[in-house]
PDB file of C-alpha atoms in Angstrom:
ATOM      1  CA  MET A  45      72.139 125.857  80.168  1.00 39.00           C
ATOM      2  CA  ILE A  46      68.366 126.111  80.315  1.00 32.00           C
ATOM      3  CA  LYS A  47      68.714 129.733  81.865  1.00 37.00           C
ATOM      4  CA  HIS A  48      70.887 130.734  78.999  1.00 38.00           C
ATOM      5  CA  LEU A  49      68.435 129.392  76.423  1.00 33.00           C
ATOM      6  CA  LEU A  50      65.525 131.220  78.116  1.00 34.00           C
ATOM      7  CA  ALA A  51      67.537 134.380  78.132  1.00 39.00           C
ATOM      8  CA  GLY A  52      67.972 134.129  74.349  1.00 40.00           C
ATOM      9  CA  LEU A  53      64.314 133.612  73.874  1.00 35.00           C
ATOM     10  CA  VAL A  54      63.654 136.683  75.956  1.00 39.00           C
ATOM     11  CA  VAL A  55      65.968 138.804  73.704  1.00 40.00           C
ATOM     12  CA  GLY A  56      64.144 137.399  70.696  1.00 42.00           C
ATOM     13  CA  SER A  57      60.858 138.482  72.047  1.00 40.00           C
ATOM     14  CA  ALA A  58      62.152 141.896  72.727  1.00 40.00           C
ATOM     15  CA  ILE A  59      63.332 142.267  69.166  1.00 38.00           C
ATOM     16  CA  THR A  60      59.963 141.105  67.547  1.00 37.00           C
ATOM     17  CA  SER A  61      57.844 143.018  70.021  1.00 40.00           C
ATOM     18  CA  THR A  62      57.742 146.044  67.837  1.00 39.00           C
ATOM     19  CA  ALA A  63      55.873 144.072  65.343  1.00 37.00           C
ATOM     20  CA  PHE A  64      52.774 144.743  67.444  1.00 37.00           C
ATOM     21  CA  LEU A  65      53.129 148.362  66.914  1.00 38.00           C
ATOM     22  CA  PRO A  66      51.301 150.200  64.083  1.00 37.00           C
ATOM     23  CA  ALA A  67      53.260 150.463  60.813  1.00 36.00           C
ATOM     24  CA  ASN A  68      53.483 154.210  60.903  1.00 37.00           C
ATOM     25  CA  ALA A  69      55.113 154.062  64.353  1.00 38.00           C
ATOM     26  CA  ALA A  70      57.519 151.329  63.817  1.00 37.00           C
ATOM     27  CA  VAL A  71      60.403 153.487  62.914  1.00 43.00           C
ATOM     28  CA  GLN A  72      63.783 154.434  64.466  1.00 55.00           C
ATOM     29  CA  ASN A  73      63.182 156.648  67.535  1.00 65.00           C
ATOM     30  CA  GLY A  74      64.624 160.066  66.825  1.00 87.00           C
ATOM     31  CA  LEU A  75      62.423 162.232  69.094  1.00 92.00           C
ATOM     32  CA  PRO A  76      62.381 160.472  72.552  1.00 94.00           C
ATOM     33  CA  ILE A  77      60.430 163.554  73.977  1.00 94.00           C
ATOM     34  CA  ARG A  78      57.880 165.776  72.528  1.00 93.00           C
ATOM     35  CA  TRP A  79      56.815 168.222  75.210  1.00 92.00           C
ATOM     36  CA  ASN A  80      53.158 168.708  74.280  1.00 81.00           C
ATOM     37  CA  THR A  81      51.505 171.467  76.463  1.00 72.00           C
ATOM     38  CA  GLY A  82      48.183 173.001  75.220  1.00 64.00           C
ATOM     39  CA  GLY A  83      48.822 174.053  71.714  1.00 66.00           C
ATOM     40  CA  ALA A  84      52.596 174.124  71.961  1.00 72.00           C
ATOM     41  CA  VAL A  85      54.850 171.301  70.904  1.00 83.00           C
ATOM     42  CA  TRP A  86      58.490 171.274  71.268  1.00 88.00           C
ATOM     43  CA  SER A  87      60.604 168.329  70.279  1.00 91.00           C
ATOM     44  CA  THR A  88      63.908 167.039  71.946  1.00 94.00           C
ATOM     45  CA  ASN A  89      65.683 165.006  69.577  1.00 94.00           C
ATOM     46  CA  THR A  90      68.132 162.036  70.294  1.00 94.00           C
ATOM     47  CA  LYS A  91      71.264 164.176  69.513  1.00 95.00           C
ATOM     48  CA  ALA A  92      70.320 166.866  72.049  1.00 96.00           C
ATOM     49  CA  MET A  93      69.894 164.105  74.780  1.00 96.00           C
ATOM     50  CA  GLU A  94      73.190 162.404  73.884  1.00 96.00           C
ATOM     51  CA  THR A  95      74.951 165.829  74.085  1.00 97.00           C
ATOM     52  CA  PHE A  96      73.581 166.538  77.507  1.00 97.00           C
ATOM     53  CA  LEU A  97      74.378 163.111  78.794  1.00 97.00           C
ATOM     54  CA  GLU A  98      78.090 163.146  77.413  1.00 97.00           C
ATOM     55  CA  THR A  99      79.005 166.705  78.175  1.00 97.00           C
ATOM     56  CA  GLY A 100      76.236 168.258  80.445  1.00 97.00           C
ATOM     57  CA  GLU A 101      75.600 170.953  77.774  1.00 97.00           C
ATOM     58  CA  VAL A 102      71.990 171.827  77.126  1.00 97.00           C
ATOM     59  CA  THR A 103      71.408 172.636  73.509  1.00 96.00           C
ATOM     60  CA  ASP A 104      67.573 172.255  73.340  1.00 95.00           C
ATOM     61  CA  ARG A 105      64.857 174.576  74.494  1.00 92.00           C
ATOM     62  CA  GLY A 106      62.398 171.739  75.406  1.00 93.00           C
ATOM     63  CA  LEU A 107      65.121 169.879  77.439  1.00 95.00           C
ATOM     64  CA  ARG A 108      65.972 173.138  79.145  1.00 95.00           C
ATOM     65  CA  GLY A 109      62.346 173.618  80.240  1.00 93.00           C
ATOM     66  CA  GLY A 110      62.163 169.837  81.333  1.00 95.00           C
ATOM     67  CA  LEU A 111      65.317 170.137  83.427  1.00 96.00           C
ATOM     68  CA  ASN A 112      64.024 173.329  85.110  1.00 95.00           C
ATOM     69  CA  LEU A 113      60.849 171.649  86.166  1.00 94.00           C
ATOM     70  CA  SER A 114      62.392 168.329  87.099  1.00 96.00           C
ATOM     71  CA  GLY A 115      62.906 169.148  90.808  1.00 97.00           C
ATOM     72  CA  TRP A 116      66.697 168.142  90.368  1.00 97.00           C
ATOM     73  CA  SER A 117      69.781 170.020  89.329  1.00 97.00           C
ATOM     74  CA  ASP A 118      71.072 169.412  85.833  1.00 98.00           C
ATOM     75  CA  GLU A 119      73.890 167.340  87.090  1.00 98.00           C
ATOM     76  CA  GLU A 120      71.761 165.281  89.383  1.00 97.00           C
ATOM     77  CA  VAL A 121      69.417 164.499  86.361  1.00 98.00           C
ATOM     78  CA  ARG A 122      72.466 163.698  84.287  1.00 98.00           C
ATOM     79  CA  GLU A 123      73.885 161.192  86.897  1.00 98.00           C
ATOM     80  CA  GLY A 124      70.465 159.690  87.437  1.00 97.00           C
ATOM     81  CA  LEU A 125      69.892 159.093  83.802  1.00 98.00           C
ATOM     82  CA  THR A 126      73.316 157.440  83.274  1.00 97.00           C
ATOM     83  CA  LYS A 127      73.221 155.230  86.412  1.00 97.00           C
ATOM     84  CA  SER A 128      73.373 151.557  85.634  1.00 97.00           C
ATOM     85  CA  TYR A 129      71.303 148.794  87.429  1.00 97.00           C
ATOM     86  CA  ASP A 130      71.971 145.062  87.117  1.00 97.00           C
ATOM     87  CA  VAL A 131      69.074 142.970  86.095  1.00 97.00           C
ATOM     88  CA  ASP A 132      68.240 139.251  85.320  1.00 95.00           C
ATOM     89  CA  MET A 133      66.802 138.890  81.836  1.00 94.00           C
ATOM     90  CA  VAL A 134      64.485 135.998  82.838  1.00 94.00           C
ATOM     91  CA  GLY A 135      63.234 137.626  85.958  1.00 95.00           C
ATOM     92  CA  LEU A 136      62.704 140.946  84.224  1.00 96.00           C
ATOM     93  CA  HIS A 137      60.764 139.257  81.445  1.00 95.00           C
ATOM     94  CA  ARG A 138      58.581 137.446  83.904  1.00 96.00           C
ATOM     95  CA  PHE A 139      57.736 140.719  85.694  1.00 97.00           C
ATOM     96  CA  LEU A 140      57.076 142.867  82.512  1.00 97.00           C
ATOM     97  CA  TYR A 141      54.767 140.172  81.081  1.00 97.00           C
ATOM     98  CA  SER A 142      52.916 139.497  84.291  1.00 96.00           C
ATOM     99  CA  ASP A 143      49.539 141.015  85.211  1.00 97.00           C
ATOM    100  CA  GLU A 144      51.361 143.128  87.852  1.00 96.00           C
ATOM    101  CA  GLY A 145      53.956 144.136  85.246  1.00 97.00           C
ATOM    102  CA  VAL A 146      51.391 145.282  82.731  1.00 97.00           C
ATOM    103  CA  ARG A 147      49.682 147.333  85.533  1.00 97.00           C
ATOM    104  CA  PHE A 148      53.014 148.799  86.372  1.00 97.00           C
ATOM    105  CA  LEU A 149      53.675 149.739  82.713  1.00 98.00           C
ATOM    106  CA  LYS A 150      50.253 151.298  82.325  1.00 97.00           C
ATOM    107  CA  ASN A 151      50.729 153.313  85.460  1.00 96.00           C
ATOM    108  CA  GLN A 152      54.134 154.514  84.201  1.00 96.00           C
ATOM    109  CA  THR A 153      52.808 155.708  80.950  1.00 96.00           C
ATOM    110  CA  THR A 154      49.902 157.930  82.137  1.00 94.00           C
ATOM    111  CA  SER A 155      51.050 161.047  80.222  1.00 95.00           C
ATOM    112  CA  TYR A 156      54.152 159.715  78.261  1.00 96.00           C
ATOM    113  CA  PHE A 157      53.446 157.515  75.427  1.00 95.00           C
ATOM    114  CA  PRO A 158      53.769 156.963  71.805  1.00 94.00           C
ATOM    115  CA  TYR A 159      53.303 160.203  69.638  1.00 90.00           C
ATOM    116  CA  HIS A 160      50.894 158.670  67.103  1.00 87.00           C
ATOM    117  CA  SER A 161      49.101 155.759  68.899  1.00 89.00           C
ATOM    118  CA  LYS A 162      48.961 157.465  72.383  1.00 90.00           C
ATOM    119  CA  THR A 163      48.142 154.958  75.117  1.00 92.00           C
ATOM    120  CA  GLU A 164      47.040 152.142  72.829  1.00 93.00           C
ATOM    121  CA  TYR A 165      50.513 150.721  72.561  1.00 95.00           C
ATOM    122  CA  SER A 166      52.212 152.520  75.524  1.00 96.00           C
ATOM    123  CA  VAL A 167      52.807 149.260  77.385  1.00 97.00           C
ATOM    124  CA  GLN A 168      54.416 147.494  74.535  1.00 96.00           C
ATOM    125  CA  ALA A 169      56.635 150.512  73.707  1.00 96.00           C
ATOM    126  CA  LEU A 170      58.009 150.901  77.124  1.00 98.00           C
ATOM    127  CA  ARG A 171      58.349 147.170  77.757  1.00 98.00           C
ATOM    128  CA  SER A 172      60.312 146.590  74.469  1.00 96.00           C
ATOM    129  CA  ALA A 173      62.660 149.454  75.337  1.00 97.00           C
ATOM    130  CA  ILE A 174      63.388 148.134  78.872  1.00 98.00           C
ATOM    131  CA  ILE A 175      63.926 144.569  77.529  1.00 97.00           C
ATOM    132  CA  ALA A 176      66.057 145.766  74.588  1.00 96.00           C
ATOM    133  CA  ASP A 177      68.350 147.787  76.992  1.00 97.00           C
ATOM    134  CA  ALA A 178      68.646 144.740  79.367  1.00 97.00           C
ATOM    135  CA  ARG A 179      70.431 142.544  76.821  1.00 95.00           C
ATOM    136  CA  ASP A 180      73.814 143.187  78.403  1.00 95.00           C
ATOM    137  CA  GLY A 181      72.451 142.435  81.930  1.00 96.00           C
ATOM    138  CA  SER A 182      71.932 146.062  83.013  1.00 97.00           C
ATOM    139  CA  ILE A 183      69.571 148.936  82.364  1.00 98.00           C
ATOM    140  CA  SER A 184      69.702 152.661  82.832  1.00 98.00           C
ATOM    141  CA  SER A 185      67.371 155.526  82.042  1.00 98.00           C
ATOM    142  CA  ALA A 186      69.454 156.578  79.043  1.00 97.00           C
ATOM    143  CA  GLY A 187      69.576 153.152  77.671  1.00 97.00           C
ATOM    144  CA  ILE A 188      65.789 152.736  77.932  1.00 97.00           C
ATOM    145  CA  MET A 189      65.290 156.050  76.273  1.00 97.00           C
ATOM    146  CA  ALA A 190      67.717 155.210  73.468  1.00 95.00           C
ATOM    147  CA  ASN A 191      65.835 151.894  72.729  1.00 96.00           C
ATOM    148  CA  LEU A 192      62.349 153.358  72.554  1.00 96.00           C
ATOM    149  CA  PRO A 193      60.949 151.856  69.323  1.00 94.00           C
ATOM    150  CA  VAL A 194      58.898 155.012  68.488  1.00 93.00           C
ATOM    151  CA  ASP A 195      58.763 158.773  69.052  1.00 94.00           C
ATOM    152  CA  MET A 196      57.239 159.604  72.550  1.00 95.00           C
ATOM    153  CA  ARG A 197      55.325 162.558  73.722  1.00 93.00           C
ATOM    154  CA  LEU A 198      54.750 164.019  77.172  1.00 95.00           C
ATOM    155  CA  ALA A 199      51.047 165.053  76.859  1.00 92.00           C
ATOM    156  CA  ASP A 200      49.278 167.841  78.612  1.00 89.00           C
ATOM    157  CA  PHE A 201      46.227 168.795  76.514  1.00 79.00           C
ATOM    158  CA  CYS A 202      42.483 168.577  76.077  1.00 70.00           C
ATOM    159  CA  GLY A 203      41.899 168.146  79.648  1.00 74.00           C
ATOM    160  CA  THR A 204      42.516 164.380  79.289  1.00 82.00           C
ATOM    161  CA  TYR A 205      46.315 164.166  79.962  1.00 90.00           C
ATOM    162  CA  THR A 206      47.813 166.268  82.536  1.00 91.00           C
ATOM    163  CA  GLY A 207      51.539 166.003  81.681  1.00 92.00           C
ATOM    164  CA  ALA A 208      52.184 164.396  85.103  1.00 94.00           C
ATOM    165  CA  GLN A 209      53.905 161.178  85.427  1.00 95.00           C
ATOM    166  CA  ASN A 210      53.487 158.675  88.280  1.00 94.00           C
ATOM    167  CA  VAL A 211      57.128 158.528  89.575  1.00 95.00           C
ATOM    168  CA  CYS A 212      57.426 155.012  90.926  1.00 93.00           C
ATOM    169  CA  ALA A 213      59.636 155.715  93.858  1.00 84.00           C
ATOM    170  CA  GLU A 214      56.908 156.416  96.431  1.00 80.00           C
ATOM    171  CA  GLY A 215      58.336 158.183  99.414  1.00 85.00           C
ATOM    172  CA  GLN A 216      61.697 158.799  97.767  1.00 89.00           C
ATOM    173  CA  CYS A 217      60.821 161.836  95.720  1.00 92.00           C
ATOM    174  CA  GLN A 218      60.203 165.164  97.468  1.00 92.00           C
ATOM    175  CA  GLY A 219      57.887 167.962  96.189  1.00 94.00           C
ATOM    176  CA  GLU A 220      55.516 167.971  93.180  1.00 94.00           C
ATOM    177  CA  ALA A 221      58.231 168.448  90.601  1.00 95.00           C
ATOM    178  CA  GLN A 222      60.223 165.385  91.658  1.00 96.00           C
ATOM    179  CA  CYS A 223      57.115 163.292  91.935  1.00 96.00           C
ATOM    180  CA  THR A 224      55.484 164.188  88.690  1.00 95.00           C
ATOM    181  CA  SER A 225      58.014 165.407  86.296  1.00 96.00           C
ATOM    182  CA  LEU A 226      59.108 163.446  83.207  1.00 97.00           C
ATOM    183  CA  LEU A 227      62.789 163.600  83.947  1.00 97.00           C
ATOM    184  CA  SER A 228      62.384 162.712  87.557  1.00 97.00           C
ATOM    185  CA  TRP A 229      60.269 159.702  86.356  1.00 97.00           C
ATOM    186  CA  TYR A 230      63.182 158.691  84.125  1.00 98.00           C
ATOM    187  CA  VAL A 231      65.748 158.925  87.016  1.00 97.00           C
ATOM    188  CA  PHE A 232      63.705 156.621  89.135  1.00 97.00           C
ATOM    189  CA  LEU A 233      62.382 154.090  86.464  1.00 98.00           C
ATOM    190  CA  PRO A 234      65.317 151.628  86.140  1.00 97.00           C
ATOM    191  CA  ALA A 235      65.676 151.288  89.987  1.00 96.00           C
ATOM    192  CA  CYS A 236      61.867 150.401  90.274  1.00 96.00           C
ATOM    193  CA  VAL A 237      62.177 147.897  87.358  1.00 97.00           C
ATOM    194  CA  GLN A 238      65.033 146.291  89.129  1.00 96.00           C
ATOM    195  CA  ALA A 239      63.301 146.016  92.421  1.00 95.00           C
ATOM    196  CA  ASN A 240      60.138 144.416  90.878  1.00 95.00           C
ATOM    197  CA  GLN A 241      61.902 141.872  88.575  1.00 93.00           C
ATOM    198  CA  VAL A 242      61.048 138.162  89.578  1.00 82.00           C
ATOM    199  CA  ARG A 243      64.036 136.812  91.259  1.00 74.00           C
ATOM    200  CA  GLN A 244      65.222 133.309  90.358  1.00 62.00           C
ATOM    201  CA  PRO A 245      64.473 130.727  93.073  1.00 57.00           C
ATOM    202  CA  VAL A 246      67.545 129.957  95.013  1.00 47.00           C
ATOM    203  CA  ALA A 247      68.285 126.285  94.828  1.00 43.00           C
ATOM    204  CA  GLU A 248      68.269 124.659  98.134  1.00 39.00           C
ATOM    205  CA  VAL A 249      71.640 123.245  99.064  1.00 44.00           C
ATOM    206  CA  ARG A 250      71.324 120.137 101.062  1.00 46.00           C
ATOM    207  CA  ARG A 251      74.157 119.669 103.417  1.00 47.00           C
ATOM    208  CA  THR A 252      74.903 116.005 103.704  1.00 47.00           C
ATOM    209  CA  VAL A 253      76.245 114.896 106.945  1.00 50.00           C
ATOM    210  CA  ALA A 254      79.068 112.388 106.340  1.00 50.00           C
ATOM    211  CA  PRO A 255      78.678 109.191 108.356  1.00 53.00           C
ATOM    212  CA  ALA A 256      81.077 108.793 111.186  1.00 52.00           C
ATOM    213  CA  PRO A 257      84.067 106.956 110.028  1.00 52.00           C
ATOM    214  CA  THR A 258      84.059 103.096 110.798  1.00 53.00           C
ATOM    215  CA  PRO A 259      86.486 102.577 113.662  1.00 53.00           C
ATOM    216  CA  MET A 260      89.674 101.000 112.493  1.00 50.00           C
ATOM    217  CA  PRO A 261      90.215  97.689 114.122  1.00 48.00           C
ATOM    218  CA  GLN A 262      92.961  97.954 116.768  1.00 46.00           C
ATOM    219  CA  PRO A 263      95.895  95.759 116.294  1.00 41.00           C
ATOM    220  CA  GLN A 264      95.909  92.934 119.017  1.00 40.00           C
ATOM    221  CA  ILE A 265      98.825  93.238 121.372  1.00 34.00           C
ATOM    222  CA  ILE A 266     101.160  90.362 120.892  1.00 30.00           C
ATOM    223  CA  ARG A 267     102.325  89.377 124.299  1.00 32.00           C
ATOM    224  CA  GLY A 268     105.859  88.029 124.555  1.00 32.00           C
ATOM    225  CA  LEU A 269     106.858  84.966 126.465  1.00 27.00           C
ATOM    226  CA  TRP A 270     108.460  87.117 129.015  1.00 24.00           C
TER     227      TRP A 270
END
């Protein structure tokens, strides 16, 4: 009962977390990726991502470029973005709000962050998207992207941001593209979140050894007169 109550409180905190974002950013996310390279900006909208995830068709130039630089085939990216991972809401919440979780979120938004506020609210934006997607007990890259509270950019400009993401699966990615690209980062993100969530302590089950049964009194042998 308490666990269900806590889970409800977690969902509530996820819904209200966008209140801490600036007013001009707290809008429906329609542009999950703005590819920002030097002076060029190309936006990939939600509809283009949905079309790719549902059919495999690429209708957007920015997405096409991102796929080419991902280090994976189109189908591998599509499969990775839609793969689902089971999570525990309470354990997930504990991790994402812990000091370790905040460091993780900062590290995961080195070049990918809200379009307007940049890194100022990057932790809150990514955390709220993960928690919102976890309401049904599972997360996926596509679900996290769909629940982003603001438009996001992949930034590579001014010598400050490199456009490289810290893909969380150390030792699992191969080559610079897989280990730094945005779409590869998305492929690995939910698995890393699942692995880091704080597991619920397993209640110790004490095995009680039943006492030996009391010996039943043996009936006395009635000896006959013979």
